[in-house]
Amino acid sequence: MELRTVLVVGTGLIGTSAALALRKRGVRVLLADRDPGAVRLARELGAGEDWQPGTAATDPADLAIIAVPPAYVATELLELQRIGAARFYTDVASVKAEPIHRAAQLGCDLATYVASHPLAGREKSGPGAARDDLFLGRPWALCPTEEADPEAKAAVLRLIDLCGANAVEVSAMDHDRAVAVVSHAPHVAASAVAARLADATDVALGLAGQGVRDVTRIAGSDPGLWLGILSGNASPVAEVLEAVANDLADAASALRALADGDGTATGELTQLLKRGVVGHDRIPGKHGGPASSYAAVQVVIGDSPGQLARLFRVCDEVGVNVEDVRLEHAPGLPLGIAELAVQPDAAASLTDALRERGWQVP
């Protein structure tokens, strides 16, 4: 099914990113939001044009994307269907069962509605953080009900394709249980760790390295937005957090025993650390396939324009593909460490090439 015109209701990070991706593929995009400033910024970014409902020139869009918090999806859907805003409808909220249940309660037309959720995002929010490649290669769940019309599903599949994402069909309940494990509970856990830093000493913060930044990165997201997400998926998230809390409580007990001189307490702690390795290794790797083991090549890099470009040029010259890159800045110094993840058989040749060109490789 072709999408010629798409209405995006809610011009935050996800809605505006979808709009930008669609515009890049030549789709006409109409924008709406209760915040005029958000619509204006999205429009200035090239995401589309203002939606003018009720005018003679406004025909129904092929698809309406409801990009609002989970608690408001059903009421927004009801109003859009009431005025005939589009032929088909989807939402992109990160909770699925509750909005679908609420839409049924309100009497929404479930034949023209297929709930969906792109598994992509950033710790920043708002239209200013939007990117047209945000969904590229990312999974995008769709949760059609039994009432859903095949054409409605086809419209959402076309949306996913235009945004460059990978469609994954799943039931609403399975979706919510899954995101509780891989997204929602991890966010709460990251926030709990980051909360410890609020009262940390300056000495502790001065010693902060990449590890604590990695663990707490997502804790910088909008609390109001996340309260709505967590409220809509409360029970599955609570179950995961209770399991995590039990593991942490057991770890704390083992550490207390070690502090008291009980050397036998290492067993339970070791098991938790080993289970963590097993879980980490199950996270899909590049292109969604099995996780790969890469070699890390560390390079001292100056904090000045063009340094990363020079570094990547060396990789290009010797034909080494950089699978991933991490930067760690040295506190108080205008330099840092760039860690390049490469195939193991390429690490030695890249290290030699970098040293030959004057780079400092520890």
Coordinates of C-alpha atoms in Angstrom, one line a residue:
M1 CA 0.0 0.0 0.0
E2 CA 1.3 3.5 -0.9
L3 CA 1.2 6.3 1.6
R4 CA 0.9 9.6 -0.1
T5 CA -0.2 11.7 2.9
V6 CA 0.5 11.0 6.6
L7 CA -0.8 12.9 9.5
V8 CA 1.5 13.1 12.6
V9 CA -0.3 14.0 15.8
G10 CA 2.3 14.8 18.4
T11 CA 5.6 16.5 17.3
G12 CA 8.0 15.2 20.0
L13 CA 11.1 13.1 19.3
I14 CA 9.3 10.1 17.8
G15 CA 6.6 11.9 15.9
T16 CA 9.0 14.4 14.4
S17 CA 11.6 11.7 13.6
A18 CA 8.9 9.7 11.7
A19 CA 7.8 12.8 9.9
L20 CA 11.4 13.6 8.8
A21 CA 11.9 10.0 7.6
L22 CA 8.7 10.1 5.6
R23 CA 9.5 13.5 4.1
K24 CA 12.8 12.1 3.0
R25 CA 10.9 9.5 1.1
G26 CA 8.7 12.0 -0.6
V27 CA 5.6 11.6 1.5
R28 CA 3.4 14.6 2.3
V29 CA 3.3 15.0 6.1
L30 CA 0.7 17.0 8.1
L31 CA 1.7 18.1 11.6
A32 CA -0.5 18.6 14.7
D33 CA 0.3 19.1 18.4
R34 CA -1.3 20.9 21.3
D35 CA 1.9 22.9 21.7
P36 CA 2.1 25.4 18.8
G37 CA 5.8 25.9 19.5
A38 CA 6.5 22.2 19.0
V39 CA 4.7 22.2 15.6
R40 CA 6.5 25.4 14.6
L41 CA 9.9 23.9 15.4
A42 CA 9.1 20.6 13.6
R43 CA 7.9 22.5 10.6
E44 CA 11.1 24.6 10.5
L45 CA 13.1 21.4 10.7
G46 CA 11.4 20.3 7.4
A47 CA 9.1 17.7 9.0
G48 CA 6.0 18.8 7.2
E49 CA 3.2 21.4 7.1
D50 CA 0.5 22.5 9.5
W51 CA -2.6 20.3 9.5
Q52 CA -5.8 22.3 8.9
P53 CA -8.7 20.1 9.9
G54 CA -12.2 21.0 8.7
T55 CA -11.0 23.0 5.6
A56 CA -12.4 22.1 2.2
A57 CA -8.9 21.3 0.9
T58 CA -8.2 18.8 3.7
D59 CA -8.8 15.2 2.5
P60 CA -8.4 12.3 4.9
A61 CA -4.7 11.3 5.2
D62 CA -3.8 7.7 4.2
L63 CA -2.5 7.1 7.8
A64 CA -2.5 9.0 11.0
I65 CA 0.4 8.4 13.5
I66 CA -0.6 9.2 17.1
A67 CA 2.6 10.1 18.8
V68 CA 1.3 11.0 22.3
P69 CA 1.8 9.5 25.8
P70 CA 0.2 6.2 26.3
A71 CA -2.6 7.6 28.6
Y72 CA -3.9 9.8 25.8
V73 CA -3.7 7.4 22.8
A74 CA -7.3 6.1 23.0
T75 CA -9.0 9.5 23.4
E76 CA -6.9 11.0 20.6
L77 CA -7.8 8.0 18.4
L78 CA -11.5 8.5 19.1
E79 CA -11.4 12.2 18.2
L80 CA -9.5 11.6 15.0
Q81 CA -11.8 8.9 13.9
R82 CA -14.8 11.0 14.8
I83 CA -13.7 13.7 12.3
G84 CA -12.5 11.2 9.7
A85 CA -8.9 12.5 9.8
A86 CA -7.4 9.4 8.1
R87 CA -8.2 6.1 6.5
F88 CA -6.1 4.2 8.9
Y89 CA -4.5 4.9 12.3
T90 CA -1.5 3.7 14.4
D91 CA 0.2 4.9 17.6
V92 CA 3.8 4.8 18.6
A93 CA 3.5 4.7 22.4
S94 CA 5.9 2.3 24.2
V95 CA 2.9 0.6 25.9
K96 CA 0.4 -1.4 23.9
A97 CA -2.1 -3.4 26.0
E98 CA -3.6 -0.5 28.0
P99 CA -4.2 1.9 25.0
I100 CA -5.8 -0.9 23.0
H101 CA -8.0 -1.9 25.9
R102 CA -9.0 1.7 26.5
A103 CA -9.7 2.3 22.8
A104 CA -12.1 -0.7 22.8
Q105 CA -13.9 0.7 25.9
L106 CA -14.4 4.1 24.3
G107 CA -15.9 2.5 21.1
C108 CA -13.1 3.3 18.7
D109 CA -13.1 1.6 15.4
L110 CA -10.5 -1.2 15.9
A111 CA -10.7 -2.2 12.2
T112 CA -8.8 0.9 11.0
Y113 CA -6.4 0.9 14.0
V114 CA -3.2 -1.1 14.4
A115 CA -1.1 -0.3 17.4
S116 CA 2.7 -0.1 16.9
H117 CA 5.9 0.9 18.7
P118 CA 9.3 1.7 17.2
L119 CA 12.1 0.4 19.5
A120 CA 14.2 3.5 19.1
G121 CA 14.8 6.7 21.0
R122 CA 17.3 9.1 22.6
E123 CA 17.8 10.4 26.1
K124 CA 16.9 13.8 24.7
S125 CA 13.3 14.7 23.9
G126 CA 11.3 17.1 21.8
P127 CA 11.3 17.9 18.1
G128 CA 14.8 19.5 18.3
A129 CA 16.3 16.0 19.1
A130 CA 14.5 14.4 16.1
R131 CA 16.5 12.6 13.3
D132 CA 15.4 11.2 10.0
D133 CA 17.5 8.1 10.6
L134 CA 16.3 7.4 14.2
F135 CA 14.5 4.2 13.2
L136 CA 17.0 2.9 10.6
G137 CA 17.6 -0.8 11.2
R138 CA 15.7 -0.8 14.5
P139 CA 12.8 -3.2 15.4
W140 CA 9.3 -1.7 15.1
A141 CA 6.6 -3.8 16.8
L142 CA 3.1 -3.9 15.5
C143 CA 0.3 -5.4 17.5
P144 CA -2.8 -5.9 15.3
T145 CA -6.0 -7.0 17.0
E146 CA -8.4 -9.6 15.6
E147 CA -10.6 -6.8 14.4
A148 CA -7.9 -5.1 12.4
D149 CA -8.5 -4.7 8.6
P150 CA -5.6 -6.2 6.5
E151 CA -5.3 -2.9 4.7
A152 CA -4.7 -1.1 8.1
K153 CA -1.9 -3.5 8.8
A154 CA -0.5 -3.0 5.3
A155 CA -0.5 0.7 5.9
V156 CA 1.5 0.4 9.1
L157 CA 3.9 -2.1 7.5
R158 CA 4.5 0.5 4.7
L159 CA 5.2 3.2 7.3
I160 CA 7.8 0.9 9.0
D161 CA 9.4 0.2 5.6
L162 CA 9.6 3.9 4.7
C163 CA 11.2 4.7 8.1
G164 CA 13.8 2.0 7.5
A165 CA 12.9 -0.1 10.4
N166 CA 12.3 -3.9 10.8
A167 CA 8.7 -5.0 11.4
V168 CA 8.1 -7.4 14.3
E169 CA 4.5 -8.6 14.8
V170 CA 3.7 -9.5 18.4
S171 CA 0.7 -9.5 20.7
A172 CA 0.2 -6.5 22.9
M173 CA 0.7 -8.4 26.1
D174 CA 3.9 -10.1 24.9
H175 CA 5.1 -6.7 23.7
D176 CA 4.6 -5.1 27.1
R177 CA 6.3 -7.9 29.0
A178 CA 9.2 -7.7 26.6
V179 CA 9.8 -4.0 26.9
A180 CA 9.5 -4.3 30.6
V181 CA 12.7 -6.4 30.5
V182 CA 14.6 -4.6 27.8
S183 CA 13.6 -1.0 28.2
H184 CA 11.3 0.1 31.1
A185 CA 12.9 -1.7 34.1
P186 CA 16.5 -0.9 32.9
H187 CA 15.5 2.8 32.8
V188 CA 14.3 2.6 36.5
A189 CA 17.5 0.7 37.4
A190 CA 19.6 3.4 35.7
S191 CA 17.7 6.1 37.5
A192 CA 18.3 4.3 40.9
V193 CA 22.1 4.2 40.2
A194 CA 22.1 7.8 39.0
A195 CA 20.2 8.9 42.1
R196 CA 23.1 7.8 44.3
L197 CA 25.2 10.4 42.5
A198 CA 22.9 13.3 43.5
D199 CA 24.5 13.3 47.0
A200 CA 27.9 11.9 46.0
T201 CA 31.0 13.8 47.0
D202 CA 33.1 15.9 44.6
V203 CA 35.9 13.4 45.1
A204 CA 33.6 10.6 43.9
L205 CA 32.4 12.6 40.9
G206 CA 35.9 13.5 40.0
L207 CA 36.8 9.8 39.8
A208 CA 33.7 9.0 37.5
G209 CA 34.7 7.1 34.4
Q210 CA 33.0 5.7 31.4
G211 CA 31.5 2.8 33.3
V212 CA 29.1 5.0 35.4
R213 CA 28.3 7.1 32.3
D214 CA 27.3 4.0 30.4
V215 CA 25.1 2.7 33.3
T216 CA 23.3 6.0 33.9
R217 CA 23.1 7.5 30.3
I218 CA 19.4 6.9 29.9
A219 CA 18.6 8.3 33.4
G220 CA 18.8 11.8 31.9
S221 CA 15.5 11.4 30.1
D222 CA 12.3 13.4 30.8
P223 CA 10.8 12.2 34.1
G224 CA 7.3 13.2 33.2
L225 CA 7.4 11.3 30.0
W226 CA 8.7 8.2 31.7
L227 CA 6.2 8.4 34.5
G228 CA 3.5 8.0 31.9
I229 CA 5.3 5.1 30.3
L230 CA 5.8 3.3 33.6
S231 CA 2.3 3.9 34.7
G232 CA 0.9 2.3 31.6
N233 CA 3.0 -0.9 32.0
A234 CA 3.1 -0.9 35.8
S235 CA 2.6 -4.7 36.5
P236 CA 5.2 -6.1 34.1
V237 CA 7.8 -3.5 35.1
A238 CA 7.2 -4.2 38.8
E239 CA 7.8 -7.9 38.3
V240 CA 11.1 -7.3 36.6
L241 CA 12.2 -4.8 39.3
E242 CA 11.2 -7.2 42.1
A243 CA 13.5 -9.8 40.6
V244 CA 16.3 -7.3 40.2
A245 CA 15.8 -6.1 43.8
N246 CA 16.0 -9.7 45.0
D247 CA 19.3 -10.2 43.2
L248 CA 20.7 -6.9 44.6
A249 CA 19.5 -7.8 48.1
D250 CA 21.3 -11.1 47.9
A251 CA 24.4 -9.4 46.6
A252 CA 24.3 -6.9 49.5
S253 CA 24.0 -9.7 52.0
A254 CA 26.9 -11.6 50.5
L255 CA 29.1 -8.4 50.6
R256 CA 28.1 -7.8 54.2
A257 CA 29.2 -11.4 55.0
L258 CA 32.5 -10.8 53.2
A259 CA 33.0 -7.6 55.2
D260 CA 32.5 -9.6 58.4
G261 CA 35.2 -12.1 57.3
D262 CA 33.0 -14.9 55.9
G263 CA 35.0 -16.0 52.9
T264 CA 32.4 -18.5 51.8
A265 CA 30.0 -15.7 50.8
T266 CA 31.7 -15.3 47.4
G267 CA 29.7 -18.1 45.7
E268 CA 26.4 -16.3 45.4
L269 CA 28.0 -13.1 44.3
T270 CA 30.0 -15.0 41.7
Q271 CA 26.9 -16.6 40.3
L272 CA 25.2 -13.3 39.9
L273 CA 28.2 -11.9 38.0
K274 CA 28.3 -15.0 35.8
R275 CA 24.5 -14.7 35.1
G276 CA 25.1 -11.1 34.1
V277 CA 27.7 -12.1 31.6
V278 CA 25.3 -14.7 30.1
G279 CA 22.5 -12.1 29.8
H280 CA 24.8 -9.5 28.3
D281 CA 26.1 -12.0 25.7
R282 CA 22.5 -12.7 24.6
I283 CA 21.9 -9.1 23.5
P284 CA 21.7 -9.1 19.7
G285 CA 24.7 -7.8 17.9
K286 CA 25.2 -5.9 14.7
H287 CA 22.2 -6.1 12.3
G288 CA 20.2 -8.0 14.9
G289 CA 22.3 -11.1 14.6
P290 CA 24.2 -13.0 17.4
A291 CA 26.6 -10.8 19.4
S292 CA 30.1 -10.8 18.0
S293 CA 33.4 -10.7 19.9
Y294 CA 35.5 -7.7 18.7
A295 CA 39.0 -6.6 19.6
A296 CA 39.5 -3.2 21.1
V297 CA 42.1 -0.9 19.8
Q298 CA 42.7 2.1 22.1
V299 CA 44.1 5.3 20.7
V300 CA 45.0 8.6 22.5
I301 CA 43.1 11.4 20.7
G302 CA 43.2 15.1 21.1
D303 CA 40.1 17.1 21.9
S304 CA 40.2 19.3 18.9
P305 CA 38.4 19.5 15.5
G306 CA 39.2 16.9 12.9
Q307 CA 40.9 14.3 15.1
L308 CA 38.2 11.7 14.7
A309 CA 38.2 12.3 11.0
R310 CA 41.9 11.7 10.8
L311 CA 41.6 8.6 12.9
F312 CA 38.9 7.1 10.6
R313 CA 40.9 8.0 7.5
V314 CA 43.7 5.7 8.8
C315 CA 41.1 2.9 9.2
D316 CA 39.9 3.5 5.6
E317 CA 43.4 3.5 4.2
V318 CA 44.3 0.1 5.7
G319 CA 40.8 -1.3 5.0
V320 CA 39.7 -1.9 8.5
N321 CA 36.0 -1.6 9.3
V322 CA 35.2 0.0 12.7
E323 CA 32.3 -2.0 14.2
D324 CA 31.8 0.4 17.1
V325 CA 33.6 3.4 18.8
R326 CA 33.6 4.7 22.3
L327 CA 35.2 8.0 23.6
E328 CA 36.4 8.5 27.1
H329 CA 37.7 12.0 28.0
A330 CA 40.6 12.5 30.4
P331 CA 39.4 14.8 33.3
G332 CA 41.2 18.1 33.2
L333 CA 43.2 17.3 30.0
P334 CA 42.5 18.2 26.4
L335 CA 42.6 14.6 25.3
G336 CA 41.0 11.3 25.7
I337 CA 40.9 7.7 24.6
A338 CA 39.1 6.5 21.5
E339 CA 38.3 2.8 21.7
L340 CA 37.7 1.2 18.3
A341 CA 36.0 -2.2 18.1
V342 CA 37.3 -4.1 15.1
Q343 CA 37.5 -7.7 13.9
P344 CA 40.1 -9.6 15.9
D345 CA 42.2 -10.4 12.9
A346 CA 42.4 -6.7 12.0
A347 CA 43.6 -5.4 15.3
A348 CA 47.3 -5.9 14.9
S349 CA 47.5 -4.4 11.4
L350 CA 45.4 -1.3 12.5
T351 CA 47.6 -0.9 15.6
D352 CA 50.8 -1.0 13.4
A353 CA 49.3 1.5 10.9
L354 CA 48.3 3.9 13.6
R355 CA 51.7 3.9 15.3
E356 CA 53.5 4.3 11.9
R357 CA 51.4 7.5 11.4
G358 CA 52.3 8.9 14.8
W359 CA 49.2 7.9 16.8
Q360 CA 49.8 6.9 20.4
V361 CA 48.4 3.4 21.0
P362 CA 48.7 2.3 24.6

